[in-house]
Tab-separated table of C-alpha atoms in Angstrom:
chain	number	residue	atom	x	y	z
B	179	MET	CA	38.400	-49.686	-36.970
B	180	GLY	CA	39.327	-53.223	-38.064
B	181	PHE	CA	37.167	-55.633	-40.026
B	182	LEU	CA	36.516	-57.799	-36.966
B	183	SER	CA	35.375	-54.783	-34.996
B	184	LYS	CA	32.812	-54.085	-37.703
B	185	ILE	CA	31.495	-57.629	-37.357
B	186	PHE	CA	31.410	-57.843	-33.583
B	187	GLY	CA	30.670	-54.220	-32.693
B	188	LYS	CA	32.836	-51.133	-32.686
B	189	GLU	CA	32.967	-50.925	-28.899
B	190	LYS	CA	34.615	-54.315	-28.497
B	191	LYS	CA	38.353	-54.549	-27.925
B	192	GLN	CA	40.491	-57.039	-29.833
B	193	ASP	CA	40.867	-59.321	-26.789
B	194	ASP	CA	37.087	-59.404	-26.332
B	195	ILE	CA	36.590	-60.200	-30.012
B	196	ILE	CA	39.072	-63.081	-29.854
B	197	LYS	CA	37.419	-64.423	-26.707
B	198	GLU	CA	33.991	-64.331	-28.364
B	199	ILE	CA	35.307	-66.083	-31.475
B	200	TYR	CA	36.922	-68.720	-29.251
B	201	GLU	CA	33.659	-69.276	-27.369
B	202	SER	CA	31.716	-69.526	-30.634
B	203	LEU	CA	33.848	-72.459	-31.816
B	204	PHE	CA	32.101	-74.889	-29.463
B	205	CYS	CA	28.533	-73.970	-30.487
B	206	ASP	CA	27.276	-74.344	-26.907
B	207	ASP	CA	26.134	-70.757	-26.359
B	208	PHE	CA	23.004	-69.838	-28.297
B	209	ALA	CA	23.413	-66.152	-27.417
B	210	ILE	CA	26.573	-65.840	-29.514
B	211	TYR	CA	24.616	-66.969	-32.587
B	212	LYS	CA	21.538	-64.855	-31.868
B	213	LYS	CA	22.109	-62.881	-35.081
B	214	MET	CA	21.021	-66.039	-36.968
B	215	GLU	CA	17.572	-66.010	-35.346
B	216	ASN	CA	15.794	-64.582	-38.396
B	217	ILE	CA	17.170	-67.385	-40.581
B	218	TYR	CA	16.729	-70.269	-38.132
B	219	PRO	CA	14.041	-69.112	-35.677
B	220	ASP	CA	13.299	-72.598	-34.327
B	221	ILE	CA	16.832	-72.908	-32.933
B	222	PHE	CA	16.190	-69.899	-30.710
B	223	SER	CA	12.468	-70.366	-30.058
B	224	SER	CA	11.041	-71.390	-26.687
B	225	ASN	CA	8.453	-73.423	-28.616
B	226	PRO	CA	10.298	-74.815	-31.649
B	227	ASP	CA	9.036	-77.114	-34.364
B	228	MET	CA	10.812	-80.418	-33.647
B	229	GLY	CA	10.543	-81.511	-37.270
B	230	VAL	CA	12.224	-78.343	-38.493
B	231	LEU	CA	15.015	-78.743	-35.939
B	232	ALA	CA	15.585	-82.339	-37.002
B	233	LYS	CA	15.788	-81.311	-40.669
B	234	ILE	CA	18.321	-78.582	-39.887
B	235	ALA	CA	20.399	-80.917	-37.740
B	236	THR	CA	20.661	-83.632	-40.388
B	237	ASP	CA	21.011	-81.479	-43.521
B	238	ASN	CA	24.654	-81.625	-44.619
B	239	LYS	CA	24.084	-78.653	-46.935
B	240	ILE	CA	23.659	-76.415	-43.886
B	241	GLU	CA	26.665	-74.922	-42.102
B	242	SER	CA	28.039	-77.392	-39.562
B	243	ARG	CA	27.915	-74.981	-36.628
B	244	ILE	CA	24.223	-74.295	-37.242
B	245	ARG	CA	23.608	-78.039	-37.317
B	246	VAL	CA	25.339	-78.392	-33.939
B	247	LEU	CA	23.052	-75.706	-32.520
B	248	ALA	CA	19.986	-77.528	-33.870
B	249	TYR	CA	21.157	-80.800	-32.338
B	250	ARG	CA	21.872	-79.013	-29.064
B	251	LYS	CA	18.375	-77.530	-29.056
B	252	LEU	CA	16.921	-81.009	-29.553
B	253	THR	CA	19.085	-82.268	-26.687
B	254	THR	CA	17.758	-79.556	-24.364
B	255	LEU	CA	14.278	-80.834	-25.223
B	256	HIS	CA	15.352	-84.378	-24.248
B	257	ILE	CA	15.262	-85.629	-27.821
B	258	VAL	CA	18.254	-87.911	-28.310
B	259	PRO	CA	19.209	-88.683	-31.929
B	260	HIS	CA	20.008	-92.280	-32.857
B	261	ASN	CA	22.769	-91.278	-35.258
B	262	ARG	CA	26.177	-89.871	-34.343
B	263	ASP	CA	27.160	-86.878	-36.479
B	264	ILE	CA	30.632	-85.558	-35.759
B	265	LEU	CA	30.393	-81.977	-36.948
B	266	GLY	CA	33.469	-80.323	-35.458
B	267	VAL	CA	36.939	-81.047	-34.109
B	268	ILE	CA	38.729	-78.476	-31.952
B	269	PHE	CA	42.457	-78.786	-31.262
B	270	GLU	CA	43.856	-76.650	-28.434
B	271	TYR	CA	47.555	-76.612	-27.593
B	272	HIS	CA	48.667	-74.368	-24.733
B	273	MET	CA	52.294	-73.708	-25.574
B	274	PRO	CA	54.674	-71.647	-23.406
B	275	GLN	CA	53.926	-68.647	-25.661
B	276	GLY	CA	50.154	-69.015	-25.328
B	277	LEU	CA	47.118	-70.932	-26.586
B	278	ASP	CA	46.850	-72.067	-30.205
B	279	THR	CA	43.351	-73.162	-31.264
B	280	LEU	CA	42.248	-74.799	-34.498
B	281	ALA	CA	38.574	-75.627	-35.096
B	282	VAL	CA	37.686	-77.709	-38.154
B	283	TYR	CA	34.100	-78.411	-39.194
B	284	ALA	CA	32.553	-81.172	-41.277
B	285	ASP	CA	31.555	-78.721	-44.029
B	286	GLY	CA	35.250	-77.919	-44.614
B	287	SER	CA	35.256	-74.558	-42.832
B	288	ALA	CA	37.847	-73.773	-40.175
B	289	ARG	CA	38.889	-71.195	-37.592
B	290	TYR	CA	42.457	-70.755	-36.368
B	291	ILE	CA	43.358	-68.542	-33.416
B	292	ASN	CA	47.114	-68.157	-33.070
B	293	TYR	CA	48.590	-67.600	-29.610
B	294	SER	CA	49.666	-64.136	-30.815
B	295	GLY	CA	46.025	-63.153	-31.370
B	296	LYS	CA	46.105	-63.481	-35.158
B	297	LEU	CA	42.980	-65.016	-36.682
B	298	LEU	CA	42.371	-67.094	-39.777
B	299	PHE	CA	38.911	-67.918	-41.147
B	300	TRP	CA	38.488	-70.597	-43.827
B	301	GLU	CA	35.099	-70.801	-45.564
B	302	GLY	CA	33.185	-72.060	-48.538
B	303	VAL	CA	35.211	-75.047	-49.684
B	304	SER	CA	34.567	-78.773	-49.817
B	305	PRO	CA	36.416	-80.772	-47.164
B	306	SER	CA	40.044	-81.364	-48.171
B	307	TYR	CA	41.920	-84.654	-47.964
B	308	ASP	CA	43.238	-83.767	-44.506
B	309	VAL	CA	39.836	-82.655	-43.220
B	310	THR	CA	38.335	-85.937	-44.414
B	311	ASN	CA	41.045	-87.823	-42.535
B	312	ILE	CA	40.532	-85.697	-39.426
B	313	PHE	CA	36.890	-86.753	-39.316
B	314	LYS	CA	37.670	-90.402	-40.055
B	315	GLU	CA	39.941	-90.438	-37.009
B	316	ALA	CA	37.383	-88.480	-34.971
B	317	GLU	CA	34.827	-91.240	-35.612
B	318	ILE	CA	37.203	-93.826	-34.155
B	319	ILE	CA	37.976	-91.722	-31.084
B	320	ALA	CA	34.385	-90.636	-30.387
B	321	ALA	CA	33.295	-94.276	-30.396
B	322	LYS	CA	35.631	-94.904	-27.451
B	323	ILE	CA	34.700	-91.925	-25.261
B	324	GLY	CA	31.459	-90.377	-24.059
B	325	PRO	CA	29.975	-86.889	-23.887
B	326	TRP	CA	31.009	-84.394	-21.213
B	327	LYS	CA	27.905	-83.691	-19.139
B	328	GLU	CA	29.228	-80.781	-17.082
B	329	LYS	CA	29.840	-77.153	-18.000
B	330	ARG	CA	32.585	-76.787	-20.577
B	331	LEU	CA	35.996	-76.368	-18.990
B	332	PRO	CA	38.166	-73.274	-19.467
B	333	PRO	CA	41.073	-73.582	-21.932
B	334	PRO	CA	43.675	-76.236	-21.088
B	335	PRO	CA	46.591	-75.247	-18.840
B	336	LYS	CA	50.089	-74.620	-20.188
B	337	GLY	CA	51.803	-77.673	-21.569
B	338	ASN	CA	48.498	-79.418	-22.249
B	339	ILE	CA	46.576	-80.398	-25.368
B	340	ARG	CA	42.822	-80.775	-25.549
B	341	LEU	CA	40.901	-82.399	-28.385
B	342	SER	CA	37.173	-81.636	-28.439
B	343	PHE	CA	34.624	-83.288	-30.703
B	344	LEU	CA	31.239	-81.753	-31.482
B	345	VAL	CA	29.054	-84.835	-31.703
B	346	ASN	CA	25.450	-83.964	-32.501
B	347	GLY	CA	24.761	-81.332	-29.825
B	348	GLU	CA	27.281	-82.560	-27.275
B	349	ILE	CA	30.990	-82.123	-26.592
B	350	TYR	CA	33.309	-85.095	-26.217
B	351	PHE	CA	36.911	-84.367	-25.279
B	352	GLY	CA	40.260	-85.715	-24.206
B	353	GLN	CA	43.042	-83.742	-22.546
B	354	GLY	CA	46.518	-84.294	-21.184
B	355	PRO	CA	50.163	-83.187	-21.193
B	356	SER	CA	51.371	-82.584	-24.740
B	357	ASP	CA	53.985	-85.386	-24.698
B	358	ALA	CA	51.410	-87.915	-23.524
B	359	MET	CA	48.864	-86.776	-26.114
B	360	TYR	CA	51.375	-86.885	-28.975
B	361	ASN	CA	52.460	-90.387	-27.954
B	362	GLU	CA	48.971	-91.804	-27.430
B	363	PRO	CA	48.414	-94.289	-30.304
B	364	LEU	CA	44.709	-93.463	-30.551
B	365	LEU	CA	45.472	-89.765	-31.073
B	366	GLN	CA	48.617	-89.765	-33.188
B	367	ASN	CA	46.882	-89.821	-36.567
B	368	ILE	CA	44.339	-87.119	-35.827
B	369	ILE	CA	46.972	-84.810	-34.341
B	370	LYS	CA	49.125	-85.389	-37.440
B	371	HIS	CA	46.269	-84.494	-39.804
B	372	LEU	CA	45.261	-81.475	-37.715
B	373	THR	CA	48.846	-80.200	-37.765
B	374	ILE	CA	49.134	-80.691	-41.545
B	375	PHE	CA	45.857	-78.857	-42.109
B	376	MET	CA	46.850	-76.015	-39.775
B	377	ASN	CA	50.138	-75.562	-41.652
B	378	TYR	CA	48.215	-75.604	-44.936
B	379	LEU	CA	45.919	-72.815	-43.710
B	380	VAL	CA	48.861	-70.726	-42.533
B	381	ASP	CA	50.660	-71.196	-45.868
B	382	LYS	CA	47.520	-70.148	-47.769
B	383	ALA	CA	47.233	-67.035	-45.614
B	384	VAL	CA	50.869	-66.162	-46.330
B	385	GLU	CA	50.290	-66.633	-50.082
B	386	LYS	CA	47.388	-64.164	-50.009
B	387	ASN	CA	49.549	-61.598	-48.261
């Protein structure tokens, strides 16, 4: 049994594990994070303490994905924050070989799902130079687009790139054919920094092996 099977349950197949990890990147499904209920009960409560939720959401010492969940809980209760915290950027590129997905969070953590099914988790470090630049560019982009109010779309079709931004408890995104996305002036810098950071993660993984 592999390490991931131990985390997600021995009955789960590798494809199911990868799908669940992919779904968890967007922090829009409380059920996936249910194991955190004992630590952050108000996020999962039907009668939460609004003050506690607000403190979790705005505390940059707390894991970014947990903060997104707290913001999302506040949003479901029709409490709209006045600030705009960009807590995650998710880069999906559906190549001919399959879907590559890189999720980078404001706390410096990252998840990379290669089209081959290989996984890379990056934890416990301060945001690097490239991560800082990713979020600087994300601020510029998020200011020009609005939140997606419908159910999250399935992964982008082949030949397409999607950039998703976890802003407070909402998802903002842009999507289009890869050539158009690479050539869009607003997106060129963030795609460059995401690509550099992805290559850095892959190189680090190779070094460890």
